[in-house]
XYZ file of C-alpha atoms in Angstrom:
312
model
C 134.496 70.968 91.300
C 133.458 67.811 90.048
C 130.377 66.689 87.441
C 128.208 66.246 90.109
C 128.569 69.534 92.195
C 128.209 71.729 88.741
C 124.740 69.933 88.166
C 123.549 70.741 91.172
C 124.838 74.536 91.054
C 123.263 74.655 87.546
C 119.848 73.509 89.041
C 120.021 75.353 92.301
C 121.578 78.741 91.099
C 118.270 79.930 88.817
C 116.108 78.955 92.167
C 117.689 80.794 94.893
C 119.554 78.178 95.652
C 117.259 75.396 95.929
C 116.622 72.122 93.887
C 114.011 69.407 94.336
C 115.709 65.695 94.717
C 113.481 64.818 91.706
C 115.430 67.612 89.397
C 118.572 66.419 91.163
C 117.856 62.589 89.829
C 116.587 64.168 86.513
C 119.969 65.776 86.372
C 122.408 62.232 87.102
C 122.568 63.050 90.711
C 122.132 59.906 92.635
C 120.715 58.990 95.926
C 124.107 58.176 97.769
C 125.617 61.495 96.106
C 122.495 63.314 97.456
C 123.090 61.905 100.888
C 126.838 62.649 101.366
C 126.421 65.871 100.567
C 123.660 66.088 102.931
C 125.406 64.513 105.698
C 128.802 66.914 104.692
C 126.508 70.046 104.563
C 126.698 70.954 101.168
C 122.964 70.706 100.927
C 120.491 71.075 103.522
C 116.507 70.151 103.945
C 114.536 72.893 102.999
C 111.144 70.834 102.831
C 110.327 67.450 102.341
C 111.939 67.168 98.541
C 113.717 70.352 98.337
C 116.601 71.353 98.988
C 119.150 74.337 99.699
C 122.892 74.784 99.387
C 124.140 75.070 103.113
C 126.411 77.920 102.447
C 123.515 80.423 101.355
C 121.903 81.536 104.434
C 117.904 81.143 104.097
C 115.330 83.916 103.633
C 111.913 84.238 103.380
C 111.613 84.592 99.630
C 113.441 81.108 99.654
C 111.219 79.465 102.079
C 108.174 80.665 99.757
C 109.853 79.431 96.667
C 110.709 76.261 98.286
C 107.436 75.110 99.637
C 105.878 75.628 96.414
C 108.496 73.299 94.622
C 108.229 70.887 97.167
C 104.402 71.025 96.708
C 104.927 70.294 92.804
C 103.283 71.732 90.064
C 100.409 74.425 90.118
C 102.068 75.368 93.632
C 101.311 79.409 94.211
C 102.737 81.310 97.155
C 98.906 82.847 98.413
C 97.037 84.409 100.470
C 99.043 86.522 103.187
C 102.366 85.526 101.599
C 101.483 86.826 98.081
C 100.415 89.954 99.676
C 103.606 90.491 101.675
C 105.088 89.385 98.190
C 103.873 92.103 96.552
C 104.867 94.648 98.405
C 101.874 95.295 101.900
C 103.598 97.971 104.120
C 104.333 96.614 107.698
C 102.684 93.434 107.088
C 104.524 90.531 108.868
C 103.880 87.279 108.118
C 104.500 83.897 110.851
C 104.310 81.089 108.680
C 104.248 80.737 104.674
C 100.926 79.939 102.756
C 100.703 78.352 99.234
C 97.524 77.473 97.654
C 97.754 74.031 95.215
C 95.242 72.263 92.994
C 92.851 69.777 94.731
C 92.558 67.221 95.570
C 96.703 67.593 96.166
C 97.519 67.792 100.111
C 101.187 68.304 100.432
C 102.555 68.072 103.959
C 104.908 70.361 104.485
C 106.953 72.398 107.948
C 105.935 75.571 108.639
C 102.992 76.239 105.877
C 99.719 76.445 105.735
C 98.426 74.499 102.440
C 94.806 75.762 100.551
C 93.382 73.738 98.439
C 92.173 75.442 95.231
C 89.215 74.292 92.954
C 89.349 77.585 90.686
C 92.952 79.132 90.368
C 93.058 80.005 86.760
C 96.086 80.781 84.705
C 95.162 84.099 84.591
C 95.076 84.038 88.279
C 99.025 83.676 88.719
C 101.896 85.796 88.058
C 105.504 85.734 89.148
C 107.405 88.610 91.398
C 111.130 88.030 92.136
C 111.217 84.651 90.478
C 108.531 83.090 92.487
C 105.273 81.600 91.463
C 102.293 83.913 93.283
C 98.870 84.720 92.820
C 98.187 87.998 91.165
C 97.656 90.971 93.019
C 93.922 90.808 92.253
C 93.718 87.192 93.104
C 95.684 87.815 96.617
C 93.312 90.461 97.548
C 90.284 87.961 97.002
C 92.316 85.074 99.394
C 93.218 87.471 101.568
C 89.947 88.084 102.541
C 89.796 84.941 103.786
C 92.190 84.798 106.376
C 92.871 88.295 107.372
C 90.971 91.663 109.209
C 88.986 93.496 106.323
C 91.120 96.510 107.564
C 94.148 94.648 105.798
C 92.233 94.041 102.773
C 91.945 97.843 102.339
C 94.697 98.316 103.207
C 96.373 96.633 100.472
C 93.625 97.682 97.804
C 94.528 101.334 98.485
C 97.960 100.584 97.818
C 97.891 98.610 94.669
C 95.359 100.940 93.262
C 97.585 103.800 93.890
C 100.839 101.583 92.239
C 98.559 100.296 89.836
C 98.714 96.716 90.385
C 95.097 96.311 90.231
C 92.585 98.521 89.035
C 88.699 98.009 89.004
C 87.752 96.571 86.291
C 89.972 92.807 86.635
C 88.722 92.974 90.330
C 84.947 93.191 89.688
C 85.873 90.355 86.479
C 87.600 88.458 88.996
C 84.585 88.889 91.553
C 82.534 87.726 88.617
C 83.812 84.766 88.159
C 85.126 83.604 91.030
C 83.348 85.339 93.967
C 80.516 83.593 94.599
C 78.230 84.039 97.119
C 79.742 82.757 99.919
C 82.934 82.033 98.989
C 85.466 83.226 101.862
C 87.461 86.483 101.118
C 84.332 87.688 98.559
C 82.263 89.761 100.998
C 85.665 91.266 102.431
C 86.557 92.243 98.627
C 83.947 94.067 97.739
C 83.140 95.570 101.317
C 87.050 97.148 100.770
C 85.310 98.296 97.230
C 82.289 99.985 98.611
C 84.887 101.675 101.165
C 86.978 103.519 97.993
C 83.788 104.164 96.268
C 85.385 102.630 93.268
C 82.921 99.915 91.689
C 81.368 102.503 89.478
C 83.450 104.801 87.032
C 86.553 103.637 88.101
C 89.553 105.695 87.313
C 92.466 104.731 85.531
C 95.595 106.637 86.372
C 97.619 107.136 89.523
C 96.457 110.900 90.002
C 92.791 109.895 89.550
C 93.112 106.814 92.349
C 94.838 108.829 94.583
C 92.517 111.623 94.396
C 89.376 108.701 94.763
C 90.865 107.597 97.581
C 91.661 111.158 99.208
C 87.867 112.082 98.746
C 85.983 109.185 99.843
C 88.801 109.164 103.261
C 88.064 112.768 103.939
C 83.938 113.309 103.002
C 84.391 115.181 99.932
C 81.415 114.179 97.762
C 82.539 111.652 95.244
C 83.216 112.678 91.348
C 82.164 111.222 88.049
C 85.255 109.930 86.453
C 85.410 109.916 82.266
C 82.466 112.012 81.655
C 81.626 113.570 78.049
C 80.723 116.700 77.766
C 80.247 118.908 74.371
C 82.179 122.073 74.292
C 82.451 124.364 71.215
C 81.200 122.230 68.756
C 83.739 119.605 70.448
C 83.435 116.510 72.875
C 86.381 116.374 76.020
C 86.220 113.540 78.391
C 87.246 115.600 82.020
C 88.893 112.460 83.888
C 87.550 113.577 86.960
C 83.875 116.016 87.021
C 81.304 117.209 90.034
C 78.792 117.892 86.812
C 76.125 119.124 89.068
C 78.524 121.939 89.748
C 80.276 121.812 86.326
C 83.394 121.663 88.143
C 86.390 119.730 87.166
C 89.319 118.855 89.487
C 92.822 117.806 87.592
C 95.641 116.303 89.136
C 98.742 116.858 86.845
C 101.637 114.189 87.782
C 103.056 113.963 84.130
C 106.952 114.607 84.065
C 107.843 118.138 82.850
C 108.721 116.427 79.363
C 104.654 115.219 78.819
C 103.649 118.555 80.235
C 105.467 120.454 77.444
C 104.338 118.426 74.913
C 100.414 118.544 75.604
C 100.504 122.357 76.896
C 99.258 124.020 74.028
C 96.099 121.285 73.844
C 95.276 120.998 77.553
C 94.856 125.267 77.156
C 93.065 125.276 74.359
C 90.482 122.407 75.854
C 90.117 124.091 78.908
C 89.786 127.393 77.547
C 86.506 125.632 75.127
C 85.087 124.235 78.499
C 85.891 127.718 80.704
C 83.470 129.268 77.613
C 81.068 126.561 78.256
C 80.624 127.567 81.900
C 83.255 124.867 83.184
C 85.375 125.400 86.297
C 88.572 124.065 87.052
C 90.742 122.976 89.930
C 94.301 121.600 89.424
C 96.427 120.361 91.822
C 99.933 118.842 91.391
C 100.004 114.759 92.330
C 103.153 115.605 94.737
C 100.638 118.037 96.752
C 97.921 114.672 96.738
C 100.219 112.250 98.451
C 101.674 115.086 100.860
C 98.674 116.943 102.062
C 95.436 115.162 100.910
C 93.839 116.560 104.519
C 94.713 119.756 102.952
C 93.704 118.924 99.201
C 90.295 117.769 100.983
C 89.605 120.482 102.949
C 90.416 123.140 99.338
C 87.855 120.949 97.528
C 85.394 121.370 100.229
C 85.820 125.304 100.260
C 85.480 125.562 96.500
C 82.168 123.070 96.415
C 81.178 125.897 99.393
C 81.568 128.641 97.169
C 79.904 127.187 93.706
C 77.405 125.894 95.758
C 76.772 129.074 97.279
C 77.393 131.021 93.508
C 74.170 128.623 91.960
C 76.025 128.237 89.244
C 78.042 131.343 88.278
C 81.601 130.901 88.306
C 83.277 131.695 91.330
């Protein structure tokens, strides 16, 4: 292997096997080099600028990378492609989509090119080496070009994984979801649907269990509320206070269960004295059965309900 062929492997190898002719020249690699490799094999058009090694067969994650080099810089793999990127079940995508700074208007095969007047830093991320727009900031674009059922879809999911939560989306909505603005009233119409823009939870168990009551018609809790209990203050993560009912999932590993024991008895035990029910339910049982975890909630609500307020 000569000069040449090791500073191309040392560009291409970090970049799934792609450089940009630019980062070739920056490197020593000339034009007629370029082209008798091209012409040999060696390396093969990926888009107009980039380029792959010929003996790496081409995927998808390679076409996404290698649109947004050939775009140049502030390139973002968006929109449907950052949400197959991150990880949407069963979503297939037919072409790649990139969003880049305007006025920029790269022309490139096979993608479909946005034009972005308010991608912030804060806005991108990177999953499997590849520049993308966070999860957050997917969900907004996605809005835009896809069925609001998707848009749920995907919310659910990354609520439940944690790759979003509701606080950064309402920020993001904030700030850049004006009136308007294509993708916003998808957003927060998939927000309304998980009855999560007030109170939002903040672990998996909680999500899960937001999502499993607003799906199935079990009245929506109060997440975080304070209540005073034996001369004490406990925040019950999720609360029906009308009932004084609390619901707990418990998806801690055995190791965090055995170290908080003796405090999670004594706390219920102050709240049990203060007239506080409890349901618990294991996360595994959630994700399994949440028909079933529904339709328990909805017996017990039956039964306080029909108690007035003594414990049942």
């Amino acid at each position: 292997m000569n000069d040449t062929d090791r500073a191309i492997l040392a560009i291409a190898s970090p970049q799934r096997w792609l450089a940009t002719r630019e980062q070739l020249r920056s490197a020593g690699v000339s034009d007629p080099a370029i082209a008798r490799r091209r012409r040999s094999g060696v390396l093969v058009a990926a888009q107009p600028g980039a380029l792959r090694l010929g003996v790496v067969p081409p995927t998808l994650e390679q076409g996404l990378l290698a649109a947004c080099l050939a775009a140049g810089e502030g390139a973002v793999v968006s929109h449907r492609s950052a949400a197959w990127l991150w990880g949407v079940d069963r979503l297939d995508i037919a072409c790649v989509e990139i969003s880049v700074p305007r006025p920029r208007q790269p022309r490139l095969g096979g993608v479909i090119v946005h034009r972005s007047g308010d991608l912030r830093d804060a806005d991108v991320g990177c999953q499997q080496g590849i520049p993308v727009t966070t999860p957050a900031r997917a969900l907004l674009d996605l809005g835009a070009v896809a069925r609001r059922g998707l848009v749920e879809r995907a919310l659910e999911a990354w609520l439940i994984e944690g790759l979003v939560d509701g606080n950064a989306l309402r920020q993001l909505l904030a700030t850049a979801g004006r009136p308007g603005r294509p993708g916003t009233a998808a957003l927060r119409w998939a927000l309304d649907r998980q009855r999560l823009v007030d109170g939002d939870p903040d672990s998996r168990g909680e999500t899960r269990l937001a999502l499993l009551v607003a799906r199935h018609g079990v009245p929506a809790p109060v997440h975080h509320l304070l209540v005073a209990a034996g001369g004490e203050r406990f925040e019950l993560d999720v609360a029906h206070p009308e009932l004084r009912a609390a619901v707990e999932i418990d998806g801690r590993t055995v190791h965090a269960r055995m170290a908080t024991a003796d405090e999670d008895r004594r706390r219920q035990h102050a709240l049990e004295d203060g007239g506080w029910r409890f349901r618990r339910y294991p996360l595994r049982q959630v994700d399994a059965a949440p028909a079933r975890v529904a339709a328990d909630l909805r017996r017990w609500r039956v039964r306080l309900e029909g108690a007035g307020g003594r414990a049942a």
